[in-house]
Amino acid sequence: RKEVEQDPGPFNVPEGATVAFNCTYSNSASQSFFWYRQDCRKEPKLLMSVYSSGNEDGRFTAQLNRASQYISLLIRDSKLSDSATYLCVVNNNQGGKLIFGQGTELSVKP
Amino acid sequence: EPEVTQTPSHQVTQMGQEVILRCVPISNHLYFYWYRQILGQKVEFLVSFYNNEISEKSEIFDDQFSVERPDGSNFTLKIRSTKLEDSAMYFCASSEWENEQFFGPGTRLTVL
């Protein structure tokens, strides 16, 4: 089983749509969880950390279910500028390596 | 807004040559990292560095790789004898504490 597994995509959605990404992780001892976005051939950019209580930042909502080892990201009212690859990222120990999923590609069309 | 910087943006080298990739982490950050991403593949951890020593490294980070913080600002990754399979994008990252990591724009390494 992959350490971090994501929907492969691509997701093609119209502007204004709501889109959800899912991610599962294999290590139940994982401690920190993040969503990064990556534009083509660019660096990963931190989108948001994911907390057990769930958290929201504008149009973006992240959820964590530790029992199911499942992380989600919801994007409401999609914009053209949201087109990117979304990376689910897990940290198994404080200060240590980040483990990346393969990423889910999102394409928002006019 | 402070950011991680990396030089060069693109490095082309011959197989067997040594390369040094340079990074300037965010100034008040204490933890430094190198990752790589082979074209079309996921981002992979190479090494983490704290308090002037390696704190964790992956299987990829073998004897051909080394890291150094030669002064108060730079953080370098050296590959002693490059192989074709070292061709990848190399990202430096830093974090203030053991939390969110911020990435530099990357160095694209091409080994011929």
PDB file of C-alpha atoms in Angstrom:
ATOM      1  CA  ARG A   1       0.000   0.000   0.000  1.00  0.00           C
ATOM      2  CA  LYS A   2       1.309   3.449  -0.896  1.00  0.00           C
ATOM      3  CA  GLU A   3       2.153   5.691   2.056  1.00  0.00           C
ATOM      4  CA  VAL A   4      -0.051   8.479   0.715  1.00  0.00           C
ATOM      5  CA  GLU A   5      -2.635   7.751  -1.944  1.00  0.00           C
ATOM      6  CA  GLN A   6      -4.740  10.254  -3.869  1.00  0.00           C
ATOM      7  CA  ASP A   7      -7.411  10.255  -6.544  1.00  0.00           C
ATOM      8  CA  PRO A   8      -5.387  10.249  -9.749  1.00  0.00           C
ATOM      9  CA  GLY A   9      -7.532  12.784 -11.629  1.00  0.00           C
ATOM     10  CA  PRO A  10      -7.494  14.769 -13.780  1.00  0.00           C
ATOM     11  CA  PHE A  11     -10.557  16.637 -12.608  1.00  0.00           C
ATOM     12  CA  ASN A  12     -12.021  18.885 -15.289  1.00  0.00           C
ATOM     13  CA  VAL A  13     -14.621  21.263 -13.870  1.00  0.00           C
ATOM     14  CA  PRO A  14     -16.344  24.480 -14.990  1.00  0.00           C
ATOM     15  CA  GLU A  15     -15.755  27.763 -13.210  1.00  0.00           C
ATOM     16  CA  GLY A  16     -17.914  28.055 -10.128  1.00  0.00           C
ATOM     17  CA  ALA A  17     -18.067  24.315  -9.491  1.00  0.00           C
ATOM     18  CA  THR A  18     -17.359  22.657  -6.177  1.00  0.00           C
ATOM     19  CA  VAL A  19     -14.700  19.970  -6.293  1.00  0.00           C
ATOM     20  CA  ALA A  20     -13.482  17.537  -3.640  1.00  0.00           C
ATOM     21  CA  PHE A  21     -10.177  15.697  -3.398  1.00  0.00           C
ATOM     22  CA  ASN A  22      -9.596  12.651  -1.249  1.00  0.00           C
ATOM     23  CA  CYS A  23      -6.449  11.191   0.197  1.00  0.00           C
ATOM     24  CA  THR A  24      -5.622   8.206   2.399  1.00  0.00           C
ATOM     25  CA  TYR A  25      -2.455   7.523   4.340  1.00  0.00           C
ATOM     26  CA  SER A  26      -1.078   4.231   5.585  1.00  0.00           C
ATOM     27  CA  ASN A  27       0.711   5.122   8.822  1.00  0.00           C
ATOM     28  CA  SER A  28      -1.722   5.492  11.699  1.00  0.00           C
ATOM     29  CA  ALA A  29       1.000   7.263  13.712  1.00  0.00           C
ATOM     30  CA  SER A  30       1.187  10.151  11.242  1.00  0.00           C
ATOM     31  CA  GLN A  31       1.166  13.452  13.046  1.00  0.00           C
ATOM     32  CA  SER A  32       0.797  16.362  10.651  1.00  0.00           C
ATOM     33  CA  PHE A  33      -1.161  16.756   7.461  1.00  0.00           C
ATOM     34  CA  PHE A  34      -1.072  19.343   4.699  1.00  0.00           C
ATOM     35  CA  TRP A  35      -2.388  20.242   1.301  1.00  0.00           C
ATOM     36  CA  TYR A  36       0.076  21.806  -1.104  1.00  0.00           C
ATOM     37  CA  ARG A  37      -0.572  22.978  -4.637  1.00  0.00           C
ATOM     38  CA  GLN A  38       1.936  22.665  -7.443  1.00  0.00           C
ATOM     39  CA  ASP A  39       1.774  24.507 -10.725  1.00  0.00           C
ATOM     40  CA  CYS A  40       3.483  22.947 -13.730  1.00  0.00           C
ATOM     41  CA  ARG A  41       7.250  22.636 -13.143  1.00  0.00           C
ATOM     42  CA  LYS A  42       7.080  24.885 -10.073  1.00  0.00           C
ATOM     43  CA  GLU A  43       7.660  24.315  -6.393  1.00  0.00           C
ATOM     44  CA  PRO A  44       4.976  22.948  -4.042  1.00  0.00           C
ATOM     45  CA  LYS A  45       3.239  25.835  -2.284  1.00  0.00           C
ATOM     46  CA  LEU A  46       1.575  25.307   1.075  1.00  0.00           C
ATOM     47  CA  LEU A  47      -2.171  25.664   0.736  1.00  0.00           C
ATOM     48  CA  MET A  48      -3.197  24.744   4.258  1.00  0.00           C
ATOM     49  CA  SER A  49      -2.444  22.556   7.207  1.00  0.00           C
ATOM     50  CA  VAL A  50      -5.159  20.051   8.142  1.00  0.00           C
ATOM     51  CA  TYR A  51      -6.370  19.745  11.707  1.00  0.00           C
ATOM     52  CA  SER A  52      -8.497  17.110  13.379  1.00  0.00           C
ATOM     53  CA  SER A  53     -11.269  19.620  13.939  1.00  0.00           C
ATOM     54  CA  GLY A  54     -11.296  20.554  10.271  1.00  0.00           C
ATOM     55  CA  ASN A  55     -10.359  23.967   9.023  1.00  0.00           C
ATOM     56  CA  GLU A  56     -11.457  26.473   6.441  1.00  0.00           C
ATOM     57  CA  ASP A  57      -9.621  29.201   4.552  1.00  0.00           C
ATOM     58  CA  GLY A  58     -11.910  31.156   2.266  1.00  0.00           C
ATOM     59  CA  ARG A  59     -13.156  28.825  -0.448  1.00  0.00           C
ATOM     60  CA  PHE A  60     -11.023  25.932   0.811  1.00  0.00           C
ATOM     61  CA  THR A  61     -12.054  23.448   3.497  1.00  0.00           C
ATOM     62  CA  ALA A  62      -9.868  20.615   4.756  1.00  0.00           C
ATOM     63  CA  GLN A  63     -10.995  17.661   6.847  1.00  0.00           C
ATOM     64  CA  LEU A  64      -9.076  14.940   8.664  1.00  0.00           C
ATOM     65  CA  ASN A  65     -10.481  11.609   9.822  1.00  0.00           C
ATOM     66  CA  ARG A  66      -7.793   9.874  11.880  1.00  0.00           C
ATOM     67  CA  ALA A  67      -9.870   6.741  12.427  1.00  0.00           C
ATOM     68  CA  SER A  68     -10.215   6.193   8.687  1.00  0.00           C
ATOM     69  CA  GLN A  69      -6.782   7.685   7.893  1.00  0.00           C
ATOM     70  CA  TYR A  70      -8.468   9.938   5.393  1.00  0.00           C
ATOM     71  CA  ILE A  71      -7.922  13.567   4.419  1.00  0.00           C
ATOM     72  CA  SER A  72     -10.064  15.690   2.133  1.00  0.00           C
ATOM     73  CA  LEU A  73      -9.959  19.073   0.457  1.00  0.00           C
ATOM     74  CA  LEU A  74     -13.044  20.872  -0.776  1.00  0.00           C
ATOM     75  CA  ILE A  75     -12.810  23.826  -3.140  1.00  0.00           C
ATOM     76  CA  ARG A  76     -15.951  25.915  -3.551  1.00  0.00           C
ATOM     77  CA  ASP A  77     -16.669  28.344  -6.390  1.00  0.00           C
ATOM     78  CA  SER A  78     -13.682  27.180  -8.466  1.00  0.00           C
ATOM     79  CA  LYS A  79     -11.650  29.843 -10.260  1.00  0.00           C
ATOM     80  CA  LEU A  80      -9.518  29.472 -13.377  1.00  0.00           C
ATOM     81  CA  SER A  81      -6.525  30.218 -11.155  1.00  0.00           C
ATOM     82  CA  ASP A  82      -7.257  27.107  -9.071  1.00  0.00           C
ATOM     83  CA  SER A  83      -6.003  24.968 -11.966  1.00  0.00           C
ATOM     84  CA  ALA A  84      -2.993  23.098 -10.568  1.00  0.00           C
ATOM     85  CA  THR A  85      -1.955  19.775  -9.074  1.00  0.00           C
ATOM     86  CA  TYR A  86      -3.038  19.333  -5.459  1.00  0.00           C
ATOM     87  CA  LEU A  87      -0.664  17.373  -3.262  1.00  0.00           C
ATOM     88  CA  CYS A  88      -1.705  15.536  -0.119  1.00  0.00           C
ATOM     89  CA  VAL A  89       1.242  15.549   2.272  1.00  0.00           C
ATOM     90  CA  VAL A  90       1.850  13.736   5.555  1.00  0.00           C
ATOM     91  CA  ASN A  91       4.528  14.143   8.212  1.00  0.00           C
ATOM     92  CA  ASN A  92       5.086  11.028  10.303  1.00  0.00           C
ATOM     93  CA  ASN A  93       7.247  12.646  12.908  1.00  0.00           C
ATOM     94  CA  GLN A  94       7.755  16.187  14.018  1.00  0.00           C
ATOM     95  CA  GLY A  95      10.565  17.874  12.160  1.00  0.00           C
ATOM     96  CA  GLY A  96      11.043  15.026   9.769  1.00  0.00           C
ATOM     97  CA  LYS A  97      10.372  14.246   6.208  1.00  0.00           C
ATOM     98  CA  LEU A  98       7.223  15.116   4.343  1.00  0.00           C
ATOM     99  CA  ILE A  99       5.669  12.235   2.438  1.00  0.00           C
ATOM    100  CA  PHE A 100       3.912  13.351  -0.712  1.00  0.00           C
ATOM    101  CA  GLY A 101       1.084  11.786  -2.618  1.00  0.00           C
ATOM    102  CA  GLN A 102       1.247  11.580  -6.377  1.00  0.00           C
ATOM    103  CA  GLY A 103      -1.067  14.579  -6.668  1.00  0.00           C
ATOM    104  CA  THR A 104      -4.437  15.197  -8.255  1.00  0.00           C
ATOM    105  CA  GLU A 105      -4.591  17.458 -11.272  1.00  0.00           C
ATOM    106  CA  LEU A 106      -7.376  20.020 -11.419  1.00  0.00           C
ATOM    107  CA  SER A 107      -8.323  21.909 -14.551  1.00  0.00           C
ATOM    108  CA  VAL A 108     -10.957  24.643 -14.215  1.00  0.00           C
ATOM    109  CA  LYS A 109     -12.489  25.662 -17.528  1.00  0.00           C
ATOM    110  CA  PRO A 110     -14.381  28.875 -18.402  1.00  0.00           C
TER     111      PRO A 110
ATOM    112  CA  GLU B   1       7.137  38.092   2.276  1.00  0.00           C
ATOM    113  CA  PRO B   2      10.319  36.100   3.037  1.00  0.00           C
ATOM    114  CA  GLU B   3      11.005  33.208   0.707  1.00  0.00           C
ATOM    115  CA  VAL B   4      13.471  30.409   0.062  1.00  0.00           C
ATOM    116  CA  THR B   5      15.784  31.075  -2.870  1.00  0.00           C
ATOM    117  CA  GLN B   6      17.797  28.598  -4.917  1.00  0.00           C
ATOM    118  CA  THR B   7      20.607  28.847  -7.454  1.00  0.00           C
ATOM    119  CA  PRO B   8      21.113  28.002 -10.199  1.00  0.00           C
ATOM    120  CA  SER B   9      17.649  27.591 -11.682  1.00  0.00           C
ATOM    121  CA  HIS B  10      19.010  25.101 -14.220  1.00  0.00           C
ATOM    122  CA  GLN B  11      22.247  23.111 -14.126  1.00  0.00           C
ATOM    123  CA  VAL B  12      23.468  20.929 -16.960  1.00  0.00           C
ATOM    124  CA  THR B  13      26.353  18.582 -16.238  1.00  0.00           C
ATOM    125  CA  GLN B  14      28.144  15.567 -17.636  1.00  0.00           C
ATOM    126  CA  MET B  15      27.778  12.181 -15.987  1.00  0.00           C
ATOM    127  CA  GLY B  16      30.457  11.697 -13.343  1.00  0.00           C
ATOM    128  CA  GLN B  17      30.859  15.392 -12.601  1.00  0.00           C
ATOM    129  CA  GLU B  18      30.278  16.990  -9.216  1.00  0.00           C
ATOM    130  CA  VAL B  19      27.499  19.533  -8.764  1.00  0.00           C
ATOM    131  CA  ILE B  20      26.626  21.848  -5.900  1.00  0.00           C
ATOM    132  CA  LEU B  21      23.114  23.165  -5.570  1.00  0.00           C
ATOM    133  CA  ARG B  22      22.637  26.225  -3.410  1.00  0.00           C
ATOM    134  CA  CYS B  23      19.800  27.388  -1.249  1.00  0.00           C
ATOM    135  CA  VAL B  24      19.175  30.357   1.017  1.00  0.00           C
ATOM    136  CA  PRO B  25      16.479  29.369   3.529  1.00  0.00           C
ATOM    137  CA  ILE B  26      14.148  31.858   5.180  1.00  0.00           C
ATOM    138  CA  SER B  27      16.291  33.755   7.660  1.00  0.00           C
ATOM    139  CA  ASN B  28      14.677  32.839  10.996  1.00  0.00           C
ATOM    140  CA  HIS B  29      14.090  29.194  10.068  1.00  0.00           C
ATOM    141  CA  LEU B  30      15.968  26.462  11.905  1.00  0.00           C
ATOM    142  CA  TYR B  31      15.158  23.316   9.904  1.00  0.00           C
ATOM    143  CA  PHE B  32      16.321  22.742   6.355  1.00  0.00           C
ATOM    144  CA  TYR B  33      15.457  20.080   3.811  1.00  0.00           C
ATOM    145  CA  TRP B  34      16.203  18.825   0.333  1.00  0.00           C
ATOM    146  CA  TYR B  35      13.652  17.057  -1.836  1.00  0.00           C
ATOM    147  CA  ARG B  36      13.725  15.959  -5.433  1.00  0.00           C
ATOM    148  CA  GLN B  37      11.106  15.361  -8.105  1.00  0.00           C
ATOM    149  CA  ILE B  38      11.856  13.308 -11.179  1.00  0.00           C
ATOM    150  CA  LEU B  39       9.758  14.453 -14.136  1.00  0.00           C
ATOM    151  CA  GLY B  40       6.258  13.038 -13.908  1.00  0.00           C
ATOM    152  CA  GLN B  41       6.814  11.541 -10.457  1.00  0.00           C
ATOM    153  CA  LYS B  42       6.013  12.566  -6.913  1.00  0.00           C
ATOM    154  CA  VAL B  43       8.150  14.739  -4.678  1.00  0.00           C
ATOM    155  CA  GLU B  44      10.611  12.622  -2.648  1.00  0.00           C
ATOM    156  CA  PHE B  45      12.406  13.477   0.562  1.00  0.00           C
ATOM    157  CA  LEU B  46      16.206  13.393   0.530  1.00  0.00           C
ATOM    158  CA  VAL B  47      17.489  14.831   3.806  1.00  0.00           C
ATOM    159  CA  SER B  48      16.686  17.067   6.755  1.00  0.00           C
ATOM    160  CA  PHE B  49      19.200  19.204   8.622  1.00  0.00           C
ATOM    161  CA  TYR B  50      19.021  20.851  12.015  1.00  0.00           C
ATOM    162  CA  ASN B  51      21.584  22.327  14.373  1.00  0.00           C
ATOM    163  CA  ASN B  52      24.381  21.753  11.862  1.00  0.00           C
ATOM    164  CA  GLU B  53      23.795  18.069  11.415  1.00  0.00           C
ATOM    165  CA  ILE B  54      21.677  15.675   9.423  1.00  0.00           C
ATOM    166  CA  SER B  55      18.589  14.681  11.397  1.00  0.00           C
ATOM    167  CA  GLU B  56      17.091  12.275   8.877  1.00  0.00           C
ATOM    168  CA  LYS B  57      17.925  10.971   5.407  1.00  0.00           C
ATOM    169  CA  SER B  58      16.270   8.720   2.870  1.00  0.00           C
ATOM    170  CA  GLU B  59      17.615   5.697   1.012  1.00  0.00           C
ATOM    171  CA  ILE B  60      18.167   7.947  -1.999  1.00  0.00           C
ATOM    172  CA  PHE B  61      20.660  10.033  -0.004  1.00  0.00           C
ATOM    173  CA  ASP B  62      23.634   7.691  -0.367  1.00  0.00           C
ATOM    174  CA  ASP B  63      27.381   8.366  -0.094  1.00  0.00           C
ATOM    175  CA  GLN B  64      27.309  10.403  -3.299  1.00  0.00           C
ATOM    176  CA  PHE B  65      25.230  13.077  -1.586  1.00  0.00           C
ATOM    177  CA  SER B  66      26.241  15.523   1.110  1.00  0.00           C
ATOM    178  CA  VAL B  67      24.818  18.675   2.638  1.00  0.00           C
ATOM    179  CA  GLU B  68      26.467  21.609   4.281  1.00  0.00           C
ATOM    180  CA  ARG B  69      25.640  24.921   5.864  1.00  0.00           C
ATOM    181  CA  PRO B  70      28.905  26.728   5.135  1.00  0.00           C
ATOM    182  CA  ASP B  71      27.815  30.034   6.640  1.00  0.00           C
ATOM    183  CA  GLY B  72      24.847  31.622   8.358  1.00  0.00           C
ATOM    184  CA  SER B  73      22.708  31.837   5.261  1.00  0.00           C
ATOM    185  CA  ASN B  74      23.512  29.169   2.661  1.00  0.00           C
ATOM    186  CA  PHE B  75      22.510  25.510   2.628  1.00  0.00           C
ATOM    187  CA  THR B  76      24.056  23.351  -0.083  1.00  0.00           C
ATOM    188  CA  LEU B  77      23.509  19.930  -1.603  1.00  0.00           C
ATOM    189  CA  LYS B  78      26.508  18.302  -3.267  1.00  0.00           C
ATOM    190  CA  ILE B  79      26.339  15.333  -5.595  1.00  0.00           C
ATOM    191  CA  ARG B  80      29.866  13.964  -5.967  1.00  0.00           C
ATOM    192  CA  SER B  81      29.620  11.927  -9.148  1.00  0.00           C
ATOM    193  CA  THR B  82      26.377  12.512 -10.987  1.00  0.00           C
ATOM    194  CA  LYS B  83      24.476   9.729 -12.710  1.00  0.00           C
ATOM    195  CA  LEU B  84      21.871   9.951 -15.437  1.00  0.00           C
ATOM    196  CA  GLU B  85      19.182   9.036 -12.912  1.00  0.00           C
ATOM    197  CA  ASP B  86      20.050  12.072 -10.798  1.00  0.00           C
ATOM    198  CA  SER B  87      18.318  14.232 -13.408  1.00  0.00           C
ATOM    199  CA  ALA B  88      15.433  15.820 -11.541  1.00  0.00           C
ATOM    200  CA  MET B  89      14.115  18.996  -9.991  1.00  0.00           C
ATOM    201  CA  TYR B  90      15.745  19.579  -6.609  1.00  0.00           C
ATOM    202  CA  PHE B  91      13.790  21.603  -4.076  1.00  0.00           C
ATOM    203  CA  CYS B  92      15.148  23.136  -0.905  1.00  0.00           C
ATOM    204  CA  ALA B  93      12.699  23.788   1.934  1.00  0.00           C
ATOM    205  CA  SER B  94      12.876  25.333   5.376  1.00  0.00           C
ATOM    206  CA  SER B  95      10.694  25.560   8.453  1.00  0.00           C
ATOM    207  CA  GLU B  96      10.751  27.705  11.563  1.00  0.00           C
ATOM    208  CA  TRP B  97      10.002  24.885  13.949  1.00  0.00           C
ATOM    209  CA  GLU B  98       8.945  21.318  13.326  1.00  0.00           C
ATOM    210  CA  ASN B  99       5.964  22.399  11.323  1.00  0.00           C
ATOM    211  CA  GLU B 100       5.058  23.824   7.938  1.00  0.00           C
ATOM    212  CA  GLN B 101       7.778  23.680   5.329  1.00  0.00           C
ATOM    213  CA  PHE B 102       8.231  26.320   2.639  1.00  0.00           C
ATOM    214  CA  PHE B 103       9.843  25.417  -0.656  1.00  0.00           C
ATOM    215  CA  GLY B 104      12.233  27.251  -2.933  1.00  0.00           C
ATOM    216  CA  PRO B 105      11.667  27.478  -6.691  1.00  0.00           C
ATOM    217  CA  GLY B 106      13.939  24.526  -7.388  1.00  0.00           C
ATOM    218  CA  THR B 107      17.016  23.725  -9.452  1.00  0.00           C
ATOM    219  CA  ARG B 108      16.482  21.649 -12.553  1.00  0.00           C
ATOM    220  CA  LEU B 109      19.461  19.271 -12.835  1.00  0.00           C
ATOM    221  CA  THR B 110      20.104  17.662 -16.195  1.00  0.00           C
ATOM    222  CA  VAL B 111      22.800  14.987 -16.351  1.00  0.00           C
ATOM    223  CA  LEU B 112      24.014  14.122 -19.852  1.00  0.00           C
TER     224      LEU B 112
END
